[in-house]
Amino acid sequence: MLLQDIIAAKRDGQTLSREAIRHFVMAIADDSAGNEQIGAFAMATYLNGMSLDETVALTEATRDSGSRLDYRSLDLPGPVLDKHSTGGVGDPVSLILGPWLAACGAHVPMISGRGLGHTGGTLDKLEAIGGYNVTPERATFERLLKDVGVVIVGQSGDLAPADKRLYAVRDVTATVSSLPLIVASILGKKLAENLDGLVMDVKIGNGAFLESDAHTRQLASTIADVARQAGTPTTALLTDMNQTLAESAGNAIEVHECLAILRGERRDSRLLQLTRRLAVETLLVGGIAKDRETAAARLDACLANGQVAERFERMVAGLGGPSDLLSQAPAHLVGAPVVRDVFAQQPGVVSAQDVKAIGMAVVALGGGRRRAGDAIDHRVGIDQIAGIGQAVDDHRPVARIHAASDDNAQRVAAQLRDAFTVADQAPALPLVHDTLPDPSLAGDLR
Ligand code: URA
């Protein structure tokens, strides 16, 4: 099968066979396809799309292009579960969700990514913790997965290698925002974790990865359909990104907010509410709970008795971080030298946030990346972010900047102020716009 024939078929709007797709993806992985061929394939797919069956084939071939995680030798007593998010701002859900699921009997091999553009990345947040190693030896990974139940690390080179090449070419050929390519890229990596169940947190709103809400809804339903057809029970949620989820955005700063929740100091936050909702769906899809009430009761008990905090601390220590993070956070999370309030021009309530602009303010402070591979400053970011409906005036700022210097704080302050609209009243925003439960659970959930 010639690669150029496969490209021509897609260029001419034909449906590709499973074999043709697999052949092309393997050629990407073993370097026999040139970048120009990968670019042409990506553009033909961008312009002509793919059917559901083609997208499943592309996803499975991407998943199989490298090694898959294998837990047989570990004899795990519970299901292997994970959550994946399409990326948000002020969104450290994974740091709480992973240990929470582990405390409820799941095993969570969470392979996470770094922040790029306006969205943050779980690995960057964890690397704000002194000593945390996101690339442990395989033996350490397996021991933590079995004994602690959760291990959050980076992607090794041999996991879905075809995606790494294809994504790099998409990035420079204006083909990132192709639905089948996005789905195969996200799921190719996730399903290589060999999961018993997956929950997809698809962000919708002005801070989401895709700009159009209609496109985002289509992404959520396609991801759920493709993952199920590829054999992984999956529930997808469309969750709100018209405001930051946490009250902070940055790296060390978001870890602090998570620690406050784990220590039981915060029980009223949107971050905790959404994490709990995602955890309920994950316990259901993984068969740990039969219905939402049972799942929620189990989750609440684990959080209240400190087991979630304990799992988090054991994971951090097992990956080279401190063993006393919860009680000694300031010693292990370096803070920024300059802290400055940003006030609205007039008093009122916050009626809208430009979430992308808030994310880009973090980038401007040095806490995020414009290009993959850029160094970041884990200390900087924003906290006390006023949510939609929060009253602000000349005592209550719209947010507080943590910067490396006065100059940086000054430069970002106006940009950050403009990201908040202040009016007389605010709309009520849902936390979850829609849930697409795995069909095997439909009886319980409707
Ligand atoms: N995230 C990914 O991993 N791949 C994409 O294509 C888009 C978002």
Short mmCIF file of C-alpha atoms and ligand atoms in Angstrom, two decimals:
data_model
loop_
_atom_site.label_atom_id
_atom_site.label_comp_id
_atom_site.label_asym_id
_atom_site.label_seq_id
_atom_site.Cartn_x
_atom_site.Cartn_y
_atom_site.Cartn_z
CA MET A 1 0.00 0.00 0.00
CA LEU A 2 1.55 3.30 -1.05
CA LEU A 3 1.23 6.21 1.33
CA GLN A 4 0.49 8.57 -1.56
CA ASP A 5 -2.48 6.39 -2.59
CA ILE A 6 -3.91 6.66 0.91
CA ILE A 7 -3.42 10.44 0.85
CA ALA A 8 -5.06 10.64 -2.61
CA ALA A 9 -8.07 8.63 -1.45
CA LYS A 10 -8.63 10.96 1.50
CA ARG A 11 -7.98 14.01 -0.70
CA ASP A 12 -10.73 12.78 -3.05
CA GLY A 13 -13.21 12.33 -0.23
CA GLN A 14 -13.16 8.54 -0.08
CA THR A 15 -13.61 6.50 3.08
CA LEU A 16 -10.36 4.83 4.13
CA SER A 17 -10.25 1.18 5.18
CA ARG A 18 -9.01 0.20 8.65
CA GLU A 19 -5.98 -1.39 7.00
CA ALA A 20 -5.08 1.77 5.07
CA ILE A 21 -5.36 3.91 8.21
CA ARG A 22 -3.29 1.48 10.28
CA HIS A 23 -0.67 1.31 7.53
CA PHE A 24 -0.38 5.10 7.43
CA VAL A 25 -0.17 5.46 11.22
CA MET A 26 2.50 2.75 11.51
CA ALA A 27 4.47 4.58 8.80
CA ILE A 28 4.28 7.72 10.93
CA ALA A 29 5.53 5.80 13.98
CA ASP A 30 8.42 4.03 12.23
CA ASP A 31 9.52 7.18 10.38
CA SER A 32 8.91 5.74 6.93
CA ALA A 33 6.36 8.50 6.22
CA GLY A 34 7.91 11.89 5.48
CA ASN A 35 6.68 15.06 7.15
CA GLU A 36 5.29 16.29 3.82
CA GLN A 37 3.17 13.11 3.53
CA ILE A 38 1.96 13.47 7.12
CA GLY A 39 1.08 17.11 6.42
CA ALA A 40 -0.84 16.17 3.27
CA PHE A 41 -2.72 13.43 5.12
CA ALA A 42 -3.59 15.83 7.95
CA MET A 43 -4.84 18.47 5.51
CA ALA A 44 -6.88 15.97 3.48
CA THR A 45 -8.46 14.78 6.75
CA TYR A 46 -9.02 18.34 7.92
CA LEU A 47 -10.85 19.21 4.69
CA ASN A 48 -12.82 15.99 4.13
CA GLY A 49 -13.27 14.66 7.68
CA MET A 50 -13.59 11.04 8.69
CA SER A 51 -16.50 8.75 9.44
CA LEU A 52 -16.93 7.34 12.94
CA ASP A 53 -15.43 4.01 11.82
CA GLU A 54 -12.43 5.75 10.30
CA THR A 55 -11.95 7.78 13.49
CA VAL A 56 -12.09 4.60 15.58
CA ALA A 57 -9.50 3.01 13.28
CA LEU A 58 -7.24 6.09 13.52
CA THR A 59 -7.58 6.09 17.32
CA GLU A 60 -6.84 2.37 17.69
CA ALA A 61 -3.85 2.59 15.34
CA THR A 62 -2.48 5.58 17.30
CA ARG A 63 -3.00 3.69 20.59
CA ASP A 64 -1.19 0.65 19.14
CA SER A 65 1.67 2.63 17.58
CA GLY A 66 3.77 2.14 20.72
CA SER A 67 3.62 0.08 23.89
CA ARG A 68 0.49 -0.11 26.03
CA LEU A 69 0.47 -0.24 29.80
CA ASP A 70 0.01 -3.78 31.10
CA TYR A 71 -1.10 -4.46 34.66
CA ARG A 72 -1.45 -8.24 34.54
CA SER A 73 1.66 -8.89 36.63
CA LEU A 74 0.47 -6.43 39.29
CA ASP A 75 -2.70 -8.31 40.15
CA LEU A 76 -4.55 -5.09 40.98
CA PRO A 77 -7.58 -5.59 43.24
CA GLY A 78 -9.62 -2.73 41.71
CA PRO A 79 -10.41 -1.31 38.27
CA VAL A 80 -7.99 0.91 36.35
CA LEU A 81 -9.71 4.26 35.78
CA ASP A 82 -8.81 7.71 34.59
CA LYS A 83 -10.18 11.12 33.68
CA HIS A 84 -8.97 13.34 30.88
CA SER A 85 -9.70 17.00 30.38
CA THR A 86 -9.47 18.97 27.16
CA GLY A 87 -7.76 21.70 29.17
CA GLY A 88 -8.79 24.74 31.12
CA VAL A 89 -7.57 27.67 33.17
CA GLY A 90 -7.43 27.32 36.94
CA ASP A 91 -8.24 23.66 36.53
CA PRO A 92 -6.22 21.46 38.91
CA VAL A 93 -8.97 18.79 39.14
CA SER A 94 -6.56 15.89 38.56
CA LEU A 95 -4.57 16.62 41.72
CA ILE A 96 -7.63 15.96 43.86
CA LEU A 97 -9.53 13.51 41.66
CA GLY A 98 -6.68 10.99 41.25
CA PRO A 99 -6.13 10.39 44.98
CA TRP A 100 -9.87 10.57 45.61
CA LEU A 101 -10.56 7.71 43.19
CA ALA A 102 -7.63 5.78 44.67
CA ALA A 103 -9.07 6.18 48.16
CA CYS A 104 -12.31 4.65 46.83
CA GLY A 105 -10.58 1.54 45.46
CA ALA A 106 -9.59 2.53 41.90
CA HIS A 107 -6.10 2.42 40.38
CA VAL A 108 -5.31 5.59 38.47
CA PRO A 109 -2.30 5.61 36.11
CA MET A 110 -2.74 9.23 35.13
CA ILE A 111 -0.48 10.21 32.25
CA SER A 112 -0.68 13.96 32.06
CA GLY A 113 0.61 16.80 29.95
CA ARG A 114 2.15 20.24 30.23
CA GLY A 115 0.46 23.58 29.74
CA LEU A 116 0.53 25.25 26.35
CA GLY A 117 -0.97 28.59 25.34
CA HIS A 118 -3.69 29.77 27.69
CA THR A 119 -4.33 26.38 29.36
CA GLY A 120 -2.41 25.00 32.32
CA GLY A 121 -0.89 21.52 32.60
CA THR A 122 -1.02 19.03 35.46
CA LEU A 123 2.70 18.17 35.20
CA ASP A 124 3.72 21.81 35.57
CA LYS A 125 1.60 22.11 38.71
CA LEU A 126 3.13 18.99 40.24
CA GLU A 127 6.64 20.12 39.32
CA ALA A 128 6.05 23.21 41.43
CA ILE A 129 6.45 20.80 44.38
CA GLY A 130 10.16 20.52 45.19
CA GLY A 131 11.56 17.09 44.24
CA TYR A 132 8.48 15.75 42.35
CA ASN A 133 9.70 13.56 39.48
CA VAL A 134 7.26 13.18 36.57
CA THR A 135 9.39 10.52 34.83
CA PRO A 136 9.92 7.76 37.41
CA GLU A 137 11.34 4.31 36.74
CA ARG A 138 8.77 1.77 35.68
CA ALA A 139 9.16 -0.15 38.97
CA THR A 140 8.30 3.01 40.96
CA PHE A 141 5.31 3.70 38.71
CA GLU A 142 3.99 0.17 39.22
CA ARG A 143 4.60 0.11 42.96
CA LEU A 144 2.73 3.39 43.46
CA LEU A 145 -0.11 2.30 41.19
CA LYS A 146 -0.56 -0.85 43.23
CA ASP A 147 0.11 0.41 46.77
CA VAL A 148 -1.09 4.03 46.69
CA GLY A 149 -3.58 3.61 43.85
CA VAL A 150 -2.61 6.77 41.99
CA VAL A 151 0.44 7.92 40.10
CA ILE A 152 0.43 11.11 38.04
CA VAL A 153 3.36 11.29 35.63
CA GLY A 154 4.40 12.39 32.13
CA GLN A 155 4.16 10.49 28.87
CA SER A 156 7.07 8.20 28.06
CA GLY A 157 8.42 8.25 24.49
CA ASP A 158 7.05 4.84 23.60
CA LEU A 159 3.40 5.64 24.42
CA ALA A 160 1.48 6.45 21.20
CA PRO A 161 4.59 7.73 19.36
CA ALA A 162 2.62 8.27 16.13
CA ASP A 163 0.68 11.04 17.87
CA LYS A 164 3.82 12.90 18.84
CA ARG A 165 4.92 13.17 15.17
CA LEU A 166 1.46 13.78 13.78
CA TYR A 167 0.72 16.49 16.36
CA ALA A 168 4.01 18.29 15.63
CA VAL A 169 3.13 18.38 11.91
CA ARG A 170 -0.48 19.48 12.58
CA ASP A 171 0.83 22.30 14.73
CA VAL A 172 2.67 23.87 11.76
CA THR A 173 0.18 23.01 9.00
CA ALA A 174 -2.97 24.64 10.43
CA THR A 175 -4.64 21.27 10.94
CA VAL A 176 -4.89 21.08 14.74
CA SER A 177 -8.61 21.81 14.87
CA SER A 178 -9.76 18.76 12.91
CA LEU A 179 -12.24 16.74 14.96
CA PRO A 180 -11.09 13.22 13.95
CA LEU A 181 -7.45 14.21 14.43
CA ILE A 182 -8.17 15.68 17.88
CA VAL A 183 -10.16 12.63 18.95
CA ALA A 184 -7.52 10.15 17.79
CA SER A 185 -4.77 12.22 19.39
CA ILE A 186 -6.43 12.48 22.80
CA LEU A 187 -7.79 8.95 22.92
CA GLY A 188 -4.81 7.28 21.22
CA LYS A 189 -2.73 8.32 24.23
CA LYS A 190 -5.39 7.75 26.91
CA LEU A 191 -6.45 4.32 25.70
CA ALA A 192 -2.80 3.17 25.67
CA GLU A 193 -3.25 3.26 29.46
CA ASN A 194 -5.45 0.16 29.03
CA LEU A 195 -8.32 1.50 31.12
CA ASP A 196 -11.41 -0.21 32.51
CA GLY A 197 -13.24 3.10 32.36
CA LEU A 198 -12.70 6.70 31.34
CA VAL A 199 -14.37 10.01 32.12
CA MET A 200 -13.81 12.83 29.65
CA ASP A 201 -14.09 16.38 30.95
CA VAL A 202 -14.72 18.40 27.81
CA LYS A 203 -14.51 22.11 28.57
CA ILE A 204 -17.03 24.38 26.92
CA GLY A 205 -17.04 28.20 26.89
CA ASN A 206 -14.72 31.11 26.18
CA GLY A 207 -11.71 29.46 27.82
CA ALA A 208 -12.14 26.11 26.05
CA PHE A 209 -9.72 24.57 23.57
CA LEU A 210 -12.22 24.88 20.68
CA GLU A 211 -13.82 28.27 20.20
CA SER A 212 -17.23 27.18 18.98
CA ASP A 213 -19.63 25.59 21.48
CA ALA A 214 -21.25 23.54 18.68
CA HIS A 215 -17.85 22.13 17.71
CA THR A 216 -17.10 21.37 21.37
CA ARG A 217 -20.38 19.46 21.77
CA GLN A 218 -19.55 17.44 18.68
CA LEU A 219 -16.09 16.74 20.14
CA ALA A 220 -17.62 15.42 23.38
CA SER A 221 -20.04 13.06 21.66
CA THR A 222 -17.44 11.84 19.16
CA ILE A 223 -14.88 11.19 21.90
CA ALA A 224 -17.42 9.21 23.90
CA ASP A 225 -18.56 7.18 20.86
CA VAL A 226 -15.04 6.44 19.66
CA ALA A 227 -13.72 5.45 23.10
CA ARG A 228 -16.66 3.08 23.60
CA GLN A 229 -16.24 1.53 20.16
CA ALA A 230 -12.56 1.06 20.95
CA GLY A 231 -13.68 -0.97 23.99
CA THR A 232 -13.41 1.47 26.90
CA PRO A 233 -16.59 2.36 28.84
CA THR A 234 -16.65 6.15 28.76
CA THR A 235 -18.78 8.97 30.12
CA ALA A 236 -18.21 12.48 28.78
CA LEU A 237 -19.20 15.68 30.57
CA LEU A 238 -19.40 19.13 29.04
CA THR A 239 -18.20 21.39 31.84
CA ASP A 240 -18.17 25.14 32.05
CA MET A 241 -15.08 27.16 31.14
CA ASN A 242 -16.72 30.59 31.00
CA GLN A 243 -14.98 31.23 34.31
CA THR A 244 -11.93 29.70 35.91
CA LEU A 245 -12.76 26.63 37.93
CA ALA A 246 -10.40 27.34 40.79
CA GLU A 247 -9.91 30.74 42.37
CA SER A 248 -6.30 30.63 41.28
CA ALA A 249 -4.39 30.10 38.04
CA GLY A 250 -0.71 29.30 37.95
CA ASN A 251 1.30 26.37 39.22
CA ALA A 252 2.39 26.53 42.89
CA ILE A 253 -0.67 28.71 43.52
CA GLU A 254 -3.11 26.07 42.23
CA VAL A 255 -1.37 23.40 44.30
CA HIS A 256 -1.97 25.57 47.40
CA GLU A 257 -5.69 25.72 46.58
CA CYS A 258 -5.83 21.93 46.20
CA LEU A 259 -4.03 21.42 49.50
CA ALA A 260 -6.58 23.64 51.26
CA ILE A 261 -9.32 21.35 49.92
CA LEU A 262 -7.43 18.18 50.87
CA ARG A 263 -6.88 19.53 54.40
CA GLY A 264 -10.62 20.14 54.67
CA GLU A 265 -10.30 23.92 54.90
CA ARG A 266 -12.43 24.53 51.80
CA ARG A 267 -15.72 22.72 51.22
CA ASP A 268 -17.61 25.33 49.20
CA SER A 269 -15.55 25.71 46.05
CA ARG A 270 -16.57 25.14 42.43
CA LEU A 271 -13.32 23.21 42.03
CA LEU A 272 -14.37 20.73 44.70
CA GLN A 273 -17.94 20.52 43.36
CA LEU A 274 -16.82 19.65 39.83
CA THR A 275 -14.13 17.25 41.05
CA ARG A 276 -16.76 15.43 43.12
CA ARG A 277 -19.12 15.27 40.14
CA LEU A 278 -16.38 13.83 37.90
CA ALA A 279 -15.43 11.37 40.63
CA VAL A 280 -19.05 10.17 40.91
CA GLU A 281 -19.15 9.51 37.16
CA THR A 282 -15.79 7.74 37.27
CA LEU A 283 -16.85 5.40 40.08
CA LEU A 284 -19.99 4.57 38.08
CA VAL A 285 -18.22 3.95 34.80
CA GLY A 286 -15.65 1.80 36.62
CA GLY A 287 -18.31 -0.28 38.36
CA ILE A 288 -17.14 0.72 41.88
CA ALA A 289 -20.57 2.16 42.67
CA LYS A 290 -23.99 1.17 41.29
CA ASP A 291 -25.61 4.56 41.45
CA ARG A 292 -24.78 8.19 42.03
CA GLU A 293 -25.98 8.29 45.63
CA THR A 294 -23.74 5.37 46.65
CA ALA A 295 -20.80 6.87 44.77
CA ALA A 296 -21.27 10.28 46.37
CA ALA A 297 -21.59 8.82 49.88
CA ARG A 298 -18.38 6.83 49.46
CA LEU A 299 -16.52 9.84 48.07
CA ASP A 300 -17.69 12.12 50.87
CA ALA A 301 -16.61 9.63 53.51
CA CYS A 302 -13.11 9.25 52.02
CA LEU A 303 -12.63 13.01 51.80
CA ALA A 304 -13.85 13.60 55.33
CA ASN A 305 -11.66 10.95 56.95
CA GLY A 306 -8.45 12.26 55.39
CA GLN A 307 -7.79 9.29 53.10
CA VAL A 308 -7.65 11.46 49.99
CA ALA A 309 -5.05 13.77 51.52
CA GLU A 310 -3.07 10.76 52.66
CA ARG A 311 -3.05 9.20 49.15
CA PHE A 312 -1.94 12.49 47.64
CA GLU A 313 0.90 12.89 50.13
CA ARG A 314 2.05 9.29 49.64
CA MET A 315 2.08 9.73 45.85
CA VAL A 316 4.10 12.95 46.14
CA ALA A 317 6.60 11.35 48.52
CA GLY A 318 6.82 8.21 46.35
CA LEU A 319 7.78 10.37 43.37
CA GLY A 320 10.58 12.17 45.20
CA GLY A 321 8.64 15.05 46.77
CA PRO A 322 8.31 15.83 50.48
CA SER A 323 6.41 13.58 52.88
CA ASP A 324 4.97 16.53 54.82
CA LEU A 325 3.53 18.64 51.99
CA LEU A 326 0.13 19.07 53.60
CA SER A 327 1.45 20.46 56.86
CA GLN A 328 4.53 22.28 55.49
CA ALA A 329 3.33 23.58 52.11
CA PRO A 330 5.17 26.95 52.19
CA ALA A 331 8.48 25.11 52.66
CA HIS A 332 7.98 23.07 49.50
CA LEU A 333 6.14 25.45 47.16
CA VAL A 334 8.22 28.51 46.42
CA GLY A 335 6.18 31.73 46.36
CA ALA A 336 6.64 34.77 44.09
CA PRO A 337 8.38 37.86 45.54
CA VAL A 338 5.75 40.43 44.42
CA VAL A 339 2.05 40.21 45.27
CA ARG A 340 -0.31 42.91 44.01
CA ASP A 341 -4.11 43.39 44.03
CA VAL A 342 -5.92 44.29 40.81
CA PHE A 343 -9.11 46.31 41.29
CA ALA A 344 -12.02 46.89 38.93
CA GLN A 345 -12.58 50.40 37.55
CA GLN A 346 -15.92 50.61 39.30
CA PRO A 347 -17.81 48.62 41.98
CA GLY A 348 -20.37 46.00 40.95
CA VAL A 349 -20.55 42.26 40.40
CA VAL A 350 -18.42 40.26 38.00
CA SER A 351 -20.74 39.38 35.10
CA ALA A 352 -18.20 37.79 32.74
CA GLN A 353 -14.62 36.59 32.63
CA ASP A 354 -12.47 36.37 29.52
CA VAL A 355 -10.93 33.08 30.60
CA LYS A 356 -8.48 32.90 27.72
CA ALA A 357 -7.18 36.36 28.68
CA ILE A 358 -6.74 35.23 32.30
CA GLY A 359 -4.75 32.22 31.04
CA MET A 360 -2.64 34.49 28.85
CA ALA A 361 -2.01 36.79 31.84
CA VAL A 362 -0.44 33.76 33.58
CA VAL A 363 1.68 33.18 30.46
CA ALA A 364 2.71 36.86 30.46
CA LEU A 365 3.82 36.50 34.09
CA GLY A 366 6.02 33.57 33.01
CA GLY A 367 3.81 30.82 34.45
CA GLY A 368 2.84 29.29 31.08
CA ARG A 369 4.30 28.62 27.64
CA ARG A 370 3.87 30.28 24.28
CA ARG A 371 5.79 27.45 22.59
CA ALA A 372 6.27 23.83 23.63
CA GLY A 373 9.58 23.52 25.45
CA ASP A 374 9.61 27.10 26.91
CA ALA A 375 10.82 27.27 30.52
CA ILE A 376 8.25 28.41 33.08
CA ASP A 377 8.29 30.07 36.49
CA HIS A 378 6.29 27.89 38.88
CA ARG A 379 6.04 30.66 41.50
CA VAL A 380 3.94 33.13 39.57
CA GLY A 381 0.22 33.31 38.81
CA ILE A 382 -3.06 34.77 39.96
CA ASP A 383 -5.25 34.07 42.97
CA GLN A 384 -8.37 35.48 44.61
CA ILE A 385 -9.99 35.38 41.16
CA ALA A 386 -13.48 36.85 41.50
CA GLY A 387 -16.01 34.38 40.09
CA ILE A 388 -19.16 35.28 38.18
CA GLY A 389 -21.54 36.93 40.65
CA GLN A 390 -18.80 38.01 43.08
CA ALA A 391 -19.20 41.60 44.30
CA VAL A 392 -16.06 43.69 43.78
CA ASP A 393 -15.14 47.20 44.89
CA ASP A 394 -12.08 49.09 46.05
CA HIS A 395 -11.58 46.60 48.89
CA ARG A 396 -12.31 43.33 47.07
CA PRO A 397 -10.02 43.02 44.02
CA VAL A 398 -10.99 41.15 40.85
CA ALA A 399 -7.78 39.16 41.33
CA ARG A 400 -4.32 39.23 42.88
CA ILE A 401 -1.12 38.92 40.88
CA HIS A 402 1.92 36.95 42.07
CA ALA A 403 4.86 38.13 39.94
CA ALA A 404 8.61 37.76 39.68
CA SER A 405 9.08 41.57 39.69
CA ASP A 406 7.20 44.83 40.11
CA ASP A 407 7.61 45.51 36.40
CA ASN A 408 5.96 42.21 35.48
CA ALA A 409 3.08 42.81 37.88
CA GLN A 410 2.60 46.30 36.48
CA ARG A 411 2.67 45.07 32.87
CA VAL A 412 0.06 42.37 33.45
CA ALA A 413 -2.29 44.30 35.77
CA ALA A 414 -4.21 46.21 33.07
CA GLN A 415 -4.51 43.12 30.87
CA LEU A 416 -5.90 41.18 33.82
CA ARG A 417 -8.34 43.91 34.85
CA ASP A 418 -9.76 43.95 31.31
CA ALA A 419 -10.46 40.20 31.53
CA PHE A 420 -13.28 40.92 34.02
CA THR A 421 -16.60 42.57 33.10
CA VAL A 422 -18.24 44.28 36.06
CA ALA A 423 -21.96 45.13 35.92
CA ASP A 424 -25.06 45.44 38.13
CA GLN A 425 -25.96 41.78 37.89
CA ALA A 426 -24.51 38.49 36.72
CA PRO A 427 -25.89 35.48 34.84
CA ALA A 428 -26.12 32.09 36.58
CA LEU A 429 -23.64 29.74 34.91
CA PRO A 430 -23.99 25.96 35.18
CA LEU A 431 -21.03 23.90 36.35
CA VAL A 432 -21.94 21.03 34.03
CA HIS A 433 -23.69 21.78 30.73
CA ASP A 434 -24.34 18.18 29.76
CA THR A 435 -23.52 14.59 30.67
CA LEU A 436 -23.19 11.87 28.05
CA PRO A 437 -23.22 8.71 30.16
CA ASP A 438 -21.87 5.42 28.88
CA PRO A 439 -24.92 3.54 27.47
CA SER A 440 -24.32 0.63 29.85
CA LEU A 441 -25.17 3.03 32.69
CA ALA A 442 -28.11 4.70 31.01
CA GLY A 443 -30.65 2.92 33.19
CA ASP A 444 -29.17 4.39 36.34
CA LEU A 445 -28.54 7.87 35.09
CA ARG A 446 -31.59 9.05 33.27
N1 URA B 1 -4.91 17.56 22.96
C1 URA B 1 -4.26 16.53 22.36
O1 URA B 1 -3.62 15.73 23.02
N2 URA B 1 -4.35 16.43 21.01
C2 URA B 1 -5.05 17.28 20.26
O2 URA B 1 -5.11 17.11 19.06
C3 URA B 1 -5.72 18.34 20.88
C4 URA B 1 -5.63 18.46 22.25
#
